[in-house]
PDB file of C-alpha atoms and ligand atoms in Angstrom:
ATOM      1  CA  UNK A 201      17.004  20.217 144.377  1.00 45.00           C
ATOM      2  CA  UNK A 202      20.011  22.121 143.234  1.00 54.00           C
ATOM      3  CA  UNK A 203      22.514  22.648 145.839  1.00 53.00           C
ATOM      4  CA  UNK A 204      24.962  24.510 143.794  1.00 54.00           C
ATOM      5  CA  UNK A 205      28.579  23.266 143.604  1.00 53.00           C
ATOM      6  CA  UNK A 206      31.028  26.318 144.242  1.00 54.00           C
ATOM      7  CA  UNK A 207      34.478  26.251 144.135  1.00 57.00           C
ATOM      8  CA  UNK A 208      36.492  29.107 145.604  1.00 56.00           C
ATOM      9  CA  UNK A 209      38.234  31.022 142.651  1.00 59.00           C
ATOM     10  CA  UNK A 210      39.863  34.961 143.249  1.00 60.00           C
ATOM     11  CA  UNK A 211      36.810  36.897 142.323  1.00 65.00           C
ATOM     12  CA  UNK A 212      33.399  35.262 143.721  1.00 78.00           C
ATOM     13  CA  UNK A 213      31.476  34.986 140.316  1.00 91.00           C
ATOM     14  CA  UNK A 214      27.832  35.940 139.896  1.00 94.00           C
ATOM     15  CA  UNK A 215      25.899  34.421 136.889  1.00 97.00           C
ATOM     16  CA  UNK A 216      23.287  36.783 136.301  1.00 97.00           C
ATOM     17  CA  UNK A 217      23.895  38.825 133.523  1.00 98.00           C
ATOM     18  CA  UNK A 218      27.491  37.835 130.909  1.00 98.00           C
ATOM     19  CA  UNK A 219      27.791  39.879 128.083  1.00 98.00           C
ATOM     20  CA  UNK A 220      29.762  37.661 125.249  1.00 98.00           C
ATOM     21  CA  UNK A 221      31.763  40.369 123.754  1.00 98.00           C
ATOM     22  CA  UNK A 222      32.331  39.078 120.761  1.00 97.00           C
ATOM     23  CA  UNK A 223      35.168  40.901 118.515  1.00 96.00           C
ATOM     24  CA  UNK A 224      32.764  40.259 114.922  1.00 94.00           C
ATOM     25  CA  UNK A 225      30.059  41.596 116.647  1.00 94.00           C
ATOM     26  CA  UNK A 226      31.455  44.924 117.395  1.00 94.00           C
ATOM     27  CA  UNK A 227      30.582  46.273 114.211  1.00 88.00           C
ATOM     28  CA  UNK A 228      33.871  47.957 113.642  1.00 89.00           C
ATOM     29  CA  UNK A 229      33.041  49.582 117.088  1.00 94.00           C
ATOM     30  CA  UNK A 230      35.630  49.964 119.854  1.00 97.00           C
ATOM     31  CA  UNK A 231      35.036  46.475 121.771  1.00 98.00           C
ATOM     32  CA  UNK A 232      36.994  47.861 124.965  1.00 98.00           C
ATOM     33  CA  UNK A 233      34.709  50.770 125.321  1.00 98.00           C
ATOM     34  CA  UNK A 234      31.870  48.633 124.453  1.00 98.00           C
ATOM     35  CA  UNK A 235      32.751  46.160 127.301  1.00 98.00           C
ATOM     36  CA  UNK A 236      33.359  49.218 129.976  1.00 98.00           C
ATOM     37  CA  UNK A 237      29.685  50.578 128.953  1.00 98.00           C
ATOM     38  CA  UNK A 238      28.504  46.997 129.860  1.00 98.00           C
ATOM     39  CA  UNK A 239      30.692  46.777 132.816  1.00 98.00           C
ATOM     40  CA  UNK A 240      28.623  50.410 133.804  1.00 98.00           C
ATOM     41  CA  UNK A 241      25.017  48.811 132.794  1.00 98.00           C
ATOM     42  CA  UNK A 242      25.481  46.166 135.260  1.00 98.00           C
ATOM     43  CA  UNK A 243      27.152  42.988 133.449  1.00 98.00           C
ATOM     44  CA  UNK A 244      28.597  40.889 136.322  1.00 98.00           C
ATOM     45  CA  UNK A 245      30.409  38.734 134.113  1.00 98.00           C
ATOM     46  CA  UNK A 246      32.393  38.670 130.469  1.00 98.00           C
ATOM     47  CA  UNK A 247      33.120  35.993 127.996  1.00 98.00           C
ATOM     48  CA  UNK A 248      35.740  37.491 125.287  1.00 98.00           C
ATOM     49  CA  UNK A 249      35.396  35.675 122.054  1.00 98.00           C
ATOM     50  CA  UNK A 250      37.403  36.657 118.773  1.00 97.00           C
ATOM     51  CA  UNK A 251      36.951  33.563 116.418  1.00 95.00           C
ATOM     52  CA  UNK A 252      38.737  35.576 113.441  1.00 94.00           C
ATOM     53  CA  UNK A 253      41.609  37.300 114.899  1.00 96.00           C
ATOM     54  CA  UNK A 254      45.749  36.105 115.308  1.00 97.00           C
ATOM     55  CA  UNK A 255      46.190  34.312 118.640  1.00 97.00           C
ATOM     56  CA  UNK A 256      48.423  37.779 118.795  1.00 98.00           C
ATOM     57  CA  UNK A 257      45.691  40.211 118.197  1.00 97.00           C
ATOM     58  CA  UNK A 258      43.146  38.086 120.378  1.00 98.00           C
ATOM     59  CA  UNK A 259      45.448  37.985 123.258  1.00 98.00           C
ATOM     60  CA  UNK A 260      46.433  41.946 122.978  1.00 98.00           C
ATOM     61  CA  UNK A 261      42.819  42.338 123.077  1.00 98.00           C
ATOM     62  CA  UNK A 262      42.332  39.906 126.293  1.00 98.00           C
ATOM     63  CA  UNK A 263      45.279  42.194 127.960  1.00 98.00           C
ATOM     64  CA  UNK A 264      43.462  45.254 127.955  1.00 98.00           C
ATOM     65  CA  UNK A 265      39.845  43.496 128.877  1.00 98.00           C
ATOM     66  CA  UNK A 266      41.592  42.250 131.856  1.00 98.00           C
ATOM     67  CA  UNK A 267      43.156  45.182 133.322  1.00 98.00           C
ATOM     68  CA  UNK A 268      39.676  46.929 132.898  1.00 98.00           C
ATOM     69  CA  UNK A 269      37.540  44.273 134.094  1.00 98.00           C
ATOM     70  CA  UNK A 270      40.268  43.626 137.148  1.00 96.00           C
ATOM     71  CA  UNK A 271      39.757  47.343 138.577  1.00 96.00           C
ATOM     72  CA  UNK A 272      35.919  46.774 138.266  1.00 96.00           C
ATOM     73  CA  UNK A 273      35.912  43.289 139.893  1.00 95.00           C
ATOM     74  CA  UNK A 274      34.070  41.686 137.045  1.00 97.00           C
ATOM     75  CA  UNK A 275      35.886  37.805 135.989  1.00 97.00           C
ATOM     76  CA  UNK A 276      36.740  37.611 132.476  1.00 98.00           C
ATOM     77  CA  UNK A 277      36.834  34.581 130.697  1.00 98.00           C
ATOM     78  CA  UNK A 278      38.217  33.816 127.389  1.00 98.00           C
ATOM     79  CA  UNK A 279      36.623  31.771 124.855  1.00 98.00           C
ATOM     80  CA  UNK A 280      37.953  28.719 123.306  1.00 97.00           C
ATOM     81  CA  UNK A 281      41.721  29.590 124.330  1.00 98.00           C
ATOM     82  CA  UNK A 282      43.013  28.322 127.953  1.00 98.00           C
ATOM     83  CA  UNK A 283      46.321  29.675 126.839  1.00 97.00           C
ATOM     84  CA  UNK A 284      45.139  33.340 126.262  1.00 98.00           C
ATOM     85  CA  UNK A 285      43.263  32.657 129.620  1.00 98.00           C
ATOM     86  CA  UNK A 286      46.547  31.856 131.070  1.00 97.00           C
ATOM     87  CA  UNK A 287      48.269  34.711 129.944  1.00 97.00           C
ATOM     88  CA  UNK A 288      45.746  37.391 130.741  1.00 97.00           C
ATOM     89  CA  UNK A 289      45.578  35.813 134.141  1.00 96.00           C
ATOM     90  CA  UNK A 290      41.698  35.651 133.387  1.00 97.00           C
ATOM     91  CA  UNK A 291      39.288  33.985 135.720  1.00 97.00           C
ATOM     92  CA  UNK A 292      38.774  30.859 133.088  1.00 97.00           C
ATOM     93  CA  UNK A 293      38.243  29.605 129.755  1.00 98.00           C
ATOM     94  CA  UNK A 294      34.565  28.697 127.788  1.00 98.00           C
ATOM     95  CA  UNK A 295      34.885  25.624 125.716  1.00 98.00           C
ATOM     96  CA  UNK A 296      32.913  24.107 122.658  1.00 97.00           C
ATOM     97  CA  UNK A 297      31.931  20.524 122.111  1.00 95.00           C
ATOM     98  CA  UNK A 298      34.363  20.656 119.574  1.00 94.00           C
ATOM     99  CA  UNK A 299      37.326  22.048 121.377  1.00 95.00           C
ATOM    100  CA  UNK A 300      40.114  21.160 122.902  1.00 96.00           C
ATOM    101  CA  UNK A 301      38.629  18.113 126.053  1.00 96.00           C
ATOM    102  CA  UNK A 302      37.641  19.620 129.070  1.00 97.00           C
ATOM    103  CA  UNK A 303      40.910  17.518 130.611  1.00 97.00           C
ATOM    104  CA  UNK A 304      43.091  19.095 128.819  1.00 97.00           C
ATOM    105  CA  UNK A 305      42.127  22.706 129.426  1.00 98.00           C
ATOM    106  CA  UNK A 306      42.155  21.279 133.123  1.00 97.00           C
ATOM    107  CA  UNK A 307      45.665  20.359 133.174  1.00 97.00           C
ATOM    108  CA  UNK A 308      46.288  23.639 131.373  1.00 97.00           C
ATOM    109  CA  UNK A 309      44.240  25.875 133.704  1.00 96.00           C
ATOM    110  CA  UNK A 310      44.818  23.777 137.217  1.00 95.00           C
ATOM    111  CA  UNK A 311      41.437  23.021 139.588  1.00 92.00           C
ATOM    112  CA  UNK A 312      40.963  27.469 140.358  1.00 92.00           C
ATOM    113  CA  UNK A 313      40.231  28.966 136.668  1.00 96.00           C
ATOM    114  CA  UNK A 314      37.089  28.152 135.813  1.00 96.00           C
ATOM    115  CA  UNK A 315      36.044  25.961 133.215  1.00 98.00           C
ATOM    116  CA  UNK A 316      32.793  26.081 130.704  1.00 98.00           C
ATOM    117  CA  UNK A 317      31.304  24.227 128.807  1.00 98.00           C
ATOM    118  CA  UNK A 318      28.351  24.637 125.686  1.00 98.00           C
ATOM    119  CA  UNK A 319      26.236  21.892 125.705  1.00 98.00           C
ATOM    120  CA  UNK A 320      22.817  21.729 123.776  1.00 97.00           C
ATOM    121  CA  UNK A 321      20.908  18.813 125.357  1.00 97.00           C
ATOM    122  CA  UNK A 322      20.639  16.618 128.722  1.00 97.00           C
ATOM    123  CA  UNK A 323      23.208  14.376 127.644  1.00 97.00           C
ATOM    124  CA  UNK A 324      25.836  17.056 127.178  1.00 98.00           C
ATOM    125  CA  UNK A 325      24.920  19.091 129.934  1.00 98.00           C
ATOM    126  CA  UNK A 326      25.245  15.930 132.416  1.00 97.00           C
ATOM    127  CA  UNK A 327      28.164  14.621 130.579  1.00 97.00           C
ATOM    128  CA  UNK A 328      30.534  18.671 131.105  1.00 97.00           C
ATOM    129  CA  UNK A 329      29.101  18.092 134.881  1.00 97.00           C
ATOM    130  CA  UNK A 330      30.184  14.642 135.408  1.00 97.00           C
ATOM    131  CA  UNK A 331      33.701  15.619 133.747  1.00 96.00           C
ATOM    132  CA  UNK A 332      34.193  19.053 136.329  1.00 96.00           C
ATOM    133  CA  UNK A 333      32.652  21.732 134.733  1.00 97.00           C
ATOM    134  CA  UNK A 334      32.269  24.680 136.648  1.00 96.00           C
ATOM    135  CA  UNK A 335      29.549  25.744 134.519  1.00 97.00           C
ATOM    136  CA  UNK A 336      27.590  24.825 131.285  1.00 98.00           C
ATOM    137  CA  UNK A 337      26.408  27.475 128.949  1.00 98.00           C
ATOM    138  CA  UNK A 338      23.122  26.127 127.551  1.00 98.00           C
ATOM    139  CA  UNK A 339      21.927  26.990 124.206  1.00 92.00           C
ATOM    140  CA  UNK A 340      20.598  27.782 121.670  1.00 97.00           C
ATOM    141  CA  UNK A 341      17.305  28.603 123.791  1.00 98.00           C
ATOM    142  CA  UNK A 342      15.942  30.462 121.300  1.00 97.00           C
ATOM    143  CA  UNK A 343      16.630  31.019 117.545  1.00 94.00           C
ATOM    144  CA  UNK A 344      19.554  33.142 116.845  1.00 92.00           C
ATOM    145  CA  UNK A 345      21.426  35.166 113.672  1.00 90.00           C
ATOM    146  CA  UNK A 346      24.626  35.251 115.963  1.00 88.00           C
ATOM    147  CA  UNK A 347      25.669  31.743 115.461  1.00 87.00           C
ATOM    148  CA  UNK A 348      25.503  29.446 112.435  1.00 85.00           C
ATOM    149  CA  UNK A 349      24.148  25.982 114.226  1.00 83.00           C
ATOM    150  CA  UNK A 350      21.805  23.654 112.756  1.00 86.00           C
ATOM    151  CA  UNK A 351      20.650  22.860 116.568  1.00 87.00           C
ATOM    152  CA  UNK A 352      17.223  22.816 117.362  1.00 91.00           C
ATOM    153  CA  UNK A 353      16.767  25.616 120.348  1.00 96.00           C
ATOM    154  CA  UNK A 354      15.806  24.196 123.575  1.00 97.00           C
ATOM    155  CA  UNK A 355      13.073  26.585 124.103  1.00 98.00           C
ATOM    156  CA  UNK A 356      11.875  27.641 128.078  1.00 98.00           C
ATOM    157  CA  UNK A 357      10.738  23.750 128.422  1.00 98.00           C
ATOM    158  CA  UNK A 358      13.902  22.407 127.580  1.00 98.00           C
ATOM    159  CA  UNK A 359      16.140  24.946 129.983  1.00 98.00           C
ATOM    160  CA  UNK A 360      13.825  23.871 132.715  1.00 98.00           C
ATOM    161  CA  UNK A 361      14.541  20.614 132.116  1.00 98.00           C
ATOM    162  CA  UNK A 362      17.858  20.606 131.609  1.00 98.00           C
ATOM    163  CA  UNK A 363      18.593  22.847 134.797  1.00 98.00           C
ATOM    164  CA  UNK A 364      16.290  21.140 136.726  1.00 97.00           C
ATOM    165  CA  UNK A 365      18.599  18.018 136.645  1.00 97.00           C
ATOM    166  CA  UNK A 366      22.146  19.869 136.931  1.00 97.00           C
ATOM    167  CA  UNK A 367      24.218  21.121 140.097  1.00 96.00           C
ATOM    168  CA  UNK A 368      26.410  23.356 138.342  1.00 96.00           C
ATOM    169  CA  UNK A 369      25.326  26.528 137.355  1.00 97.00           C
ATOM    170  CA  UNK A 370      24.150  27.017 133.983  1.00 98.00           C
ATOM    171  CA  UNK A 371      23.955  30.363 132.044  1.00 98.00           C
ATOM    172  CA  UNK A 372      21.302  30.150 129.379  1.00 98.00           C
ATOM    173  CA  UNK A 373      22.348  31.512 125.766  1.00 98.00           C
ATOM    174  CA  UNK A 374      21.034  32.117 122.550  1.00 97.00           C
ATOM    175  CA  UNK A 375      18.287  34.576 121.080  1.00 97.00           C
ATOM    176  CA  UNK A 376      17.818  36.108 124.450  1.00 98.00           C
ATOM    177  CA  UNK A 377      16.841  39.713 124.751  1.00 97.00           C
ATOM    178  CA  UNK A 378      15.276  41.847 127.175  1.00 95.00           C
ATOM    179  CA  UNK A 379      11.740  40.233 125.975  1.00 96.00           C
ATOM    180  CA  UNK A 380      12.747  36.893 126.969  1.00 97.00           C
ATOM    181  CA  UNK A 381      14.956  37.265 129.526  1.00 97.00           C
ATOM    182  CA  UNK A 382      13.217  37.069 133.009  1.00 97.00           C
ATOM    183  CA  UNK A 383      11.394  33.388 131.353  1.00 97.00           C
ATOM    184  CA  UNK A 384      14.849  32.221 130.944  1.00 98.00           C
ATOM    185  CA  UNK A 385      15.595  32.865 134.436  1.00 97.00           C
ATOM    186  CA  UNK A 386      12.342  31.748 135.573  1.00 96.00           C
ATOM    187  CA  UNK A 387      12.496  28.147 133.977  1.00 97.00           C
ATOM    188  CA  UNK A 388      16.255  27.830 136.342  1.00 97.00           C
ATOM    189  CA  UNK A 389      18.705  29.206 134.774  1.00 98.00           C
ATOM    190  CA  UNK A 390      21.274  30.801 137.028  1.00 97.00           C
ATOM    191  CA  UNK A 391      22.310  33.691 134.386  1.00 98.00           C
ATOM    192  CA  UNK A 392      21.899  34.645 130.513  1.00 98.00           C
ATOM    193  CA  UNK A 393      24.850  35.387 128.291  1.00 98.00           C
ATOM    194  CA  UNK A 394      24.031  37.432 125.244  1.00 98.00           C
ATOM    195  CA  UNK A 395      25.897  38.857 122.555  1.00 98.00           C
ATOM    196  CA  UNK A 396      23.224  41.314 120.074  1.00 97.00           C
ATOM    197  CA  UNK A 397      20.981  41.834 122.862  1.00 98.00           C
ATOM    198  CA  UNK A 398      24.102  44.115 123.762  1.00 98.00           C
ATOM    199  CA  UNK A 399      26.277  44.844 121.184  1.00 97.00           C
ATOM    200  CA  UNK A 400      23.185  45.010 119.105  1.00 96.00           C
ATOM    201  CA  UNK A 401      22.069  48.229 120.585  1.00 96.00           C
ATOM    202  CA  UNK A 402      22.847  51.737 120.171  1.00 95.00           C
ATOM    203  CA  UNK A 403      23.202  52.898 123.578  1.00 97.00           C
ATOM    204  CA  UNK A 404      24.681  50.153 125.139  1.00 98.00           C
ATOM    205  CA  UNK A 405      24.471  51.076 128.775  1.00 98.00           C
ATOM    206  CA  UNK A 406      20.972  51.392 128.553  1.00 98.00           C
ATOM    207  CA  UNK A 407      20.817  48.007 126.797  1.00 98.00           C
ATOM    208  CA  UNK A 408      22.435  46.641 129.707  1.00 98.00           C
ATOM    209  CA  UNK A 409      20.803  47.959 132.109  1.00 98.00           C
ATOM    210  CA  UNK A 410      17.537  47.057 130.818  1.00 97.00           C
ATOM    211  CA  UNK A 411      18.659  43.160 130.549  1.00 97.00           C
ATOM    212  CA  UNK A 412      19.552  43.524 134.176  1.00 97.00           C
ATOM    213  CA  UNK A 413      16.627  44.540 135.191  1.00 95.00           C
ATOM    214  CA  UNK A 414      15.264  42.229 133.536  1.00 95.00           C
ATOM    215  CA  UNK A 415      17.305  39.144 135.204  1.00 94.00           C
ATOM    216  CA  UNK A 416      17.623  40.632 138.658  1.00 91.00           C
ATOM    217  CA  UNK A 417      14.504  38.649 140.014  1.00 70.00           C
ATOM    218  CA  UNK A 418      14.484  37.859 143.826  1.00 52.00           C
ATOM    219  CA  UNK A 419      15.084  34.260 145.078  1.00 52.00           C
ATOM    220  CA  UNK A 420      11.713  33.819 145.968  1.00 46.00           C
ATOM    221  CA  UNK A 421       9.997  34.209 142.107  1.00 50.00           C
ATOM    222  CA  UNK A 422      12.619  32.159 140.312  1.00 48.00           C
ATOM    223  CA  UNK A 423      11.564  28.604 140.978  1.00 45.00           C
TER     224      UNK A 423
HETATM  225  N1  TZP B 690      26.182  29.865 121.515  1.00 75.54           N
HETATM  226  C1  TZP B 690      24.934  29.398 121.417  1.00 75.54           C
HETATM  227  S1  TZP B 690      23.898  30.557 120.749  1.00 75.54           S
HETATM  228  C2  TZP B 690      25.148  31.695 120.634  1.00 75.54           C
HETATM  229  C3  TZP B 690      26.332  31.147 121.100  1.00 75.54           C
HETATM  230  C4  TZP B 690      27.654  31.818 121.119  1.00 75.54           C
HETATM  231  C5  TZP B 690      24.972  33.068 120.081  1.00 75.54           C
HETATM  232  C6  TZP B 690      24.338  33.987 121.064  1.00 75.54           C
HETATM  233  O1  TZP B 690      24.157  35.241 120.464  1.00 75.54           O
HETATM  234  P1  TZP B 690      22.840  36.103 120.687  1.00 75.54           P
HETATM  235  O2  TZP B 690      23.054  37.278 119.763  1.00 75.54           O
HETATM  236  O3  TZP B 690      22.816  36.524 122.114  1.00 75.54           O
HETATM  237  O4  TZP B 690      21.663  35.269 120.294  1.00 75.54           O
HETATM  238 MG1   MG B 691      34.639  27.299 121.076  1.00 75.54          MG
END
């Protein structure tokens, strides 16, 4: 049913397990070091959001994720700002409902950065497809501190739903932990993205490498 749309971009991305390193988050820890502990637990993909800091700190801090995550071969991608993704030469950009239109950050980007998009239900899920996403990040699945949102999580039934009916690959976000994780990937998604389930913890390669072994199911078991 869901012959997966790729496009070719410089590093060939794999969904499985995106740690959201997200600057508040960090808990006055050292978000670099945090991100190269993930990067040794097995993440295969990071999303660097920084909602509070100058477009100066933010992209000072997108610099130095880059060069790391560059040596490893893991993409980067930079949330809510296509020009910080731009100018760390990161692998794309994760956009909001409420950010700037998907068209825009295309003509910004160009057709080989990636492009993401949040969406919440059906109807936003098909509607970042139809307008060339590369990939949706679907949430809240489950209930979540992290983000303030007054959204109703989807719950397993709605990400099977929802990924049932897509073509582009869709990493599932929100409340997910090393608990939940291997449902989420069961009911279709292609990946999670978390942000406490990581930075939460004390040891965080451990962390990590529990969530991936939590994700890393074969072909076979997922649908
Ligand atoms: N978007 C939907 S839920 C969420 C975001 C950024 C927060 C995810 O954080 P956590 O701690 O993994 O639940
Ligand atoms: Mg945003």
């Amino acid at each position: 049913m869901r012959g997966k749309r790729r496009k070719r971009f410089p590093l060939r991305i794999s969904w499985t397990l995106c740690l959201v390193a997200d600057a508040e988050s960090a808990r006055g820890r050292d978000l670099i070091q945090i991100i190269r502990q993930a990067v040794e637990g097995g993440v295969t993909l990071v999303q660097l959001r920084a909602k509070k800091l100058p477009a100066s700190a933010f992209l000072n801090l997108a610099l130095e994720a880059a060069s790391l995550l560059r040596k490893k071969k893991i993409p980067l991608i930079i949330n809510d700002r296509p020009d910080i993704a731009l100018a760390c030469s990161a692998a794309g950009v994760h956009l909001g409902q409420e950010d700037l239109p998907l068209s825009a950050a295309r003509r910004i980007l160009g057709k080989d950065r990636l492009i993401g998009l949040s969406a919440s239900s059906l109807k936003e899920a098909h509607r970042a497809q139809k307008d060339g996403a590369d990939y949706i990040g679907l949430g809240p699945v489950f209930s979540t501190p992290t983000k303030a949102t007054t959204l109703t999580p989807l719950g397993l039934r709605g990400v099977r739903e929802i990924c049932s009916r897509l073509s582009i690959p869709v990493l599932a976000i929100g409340g997910i932990d090393r608990r939940n994780a291997r449902q989420v990937i069961a009911a279709g998604a292609d990946g999670i993205a978390v942000v406490s389930a990581i930075l939460g913890a004390r040891d965080i390669f451990k962390a990590t490498r529990k969530l991936k072994s939590a994700v890393s199911i074969s072909g076979a078991a997922r649908r």
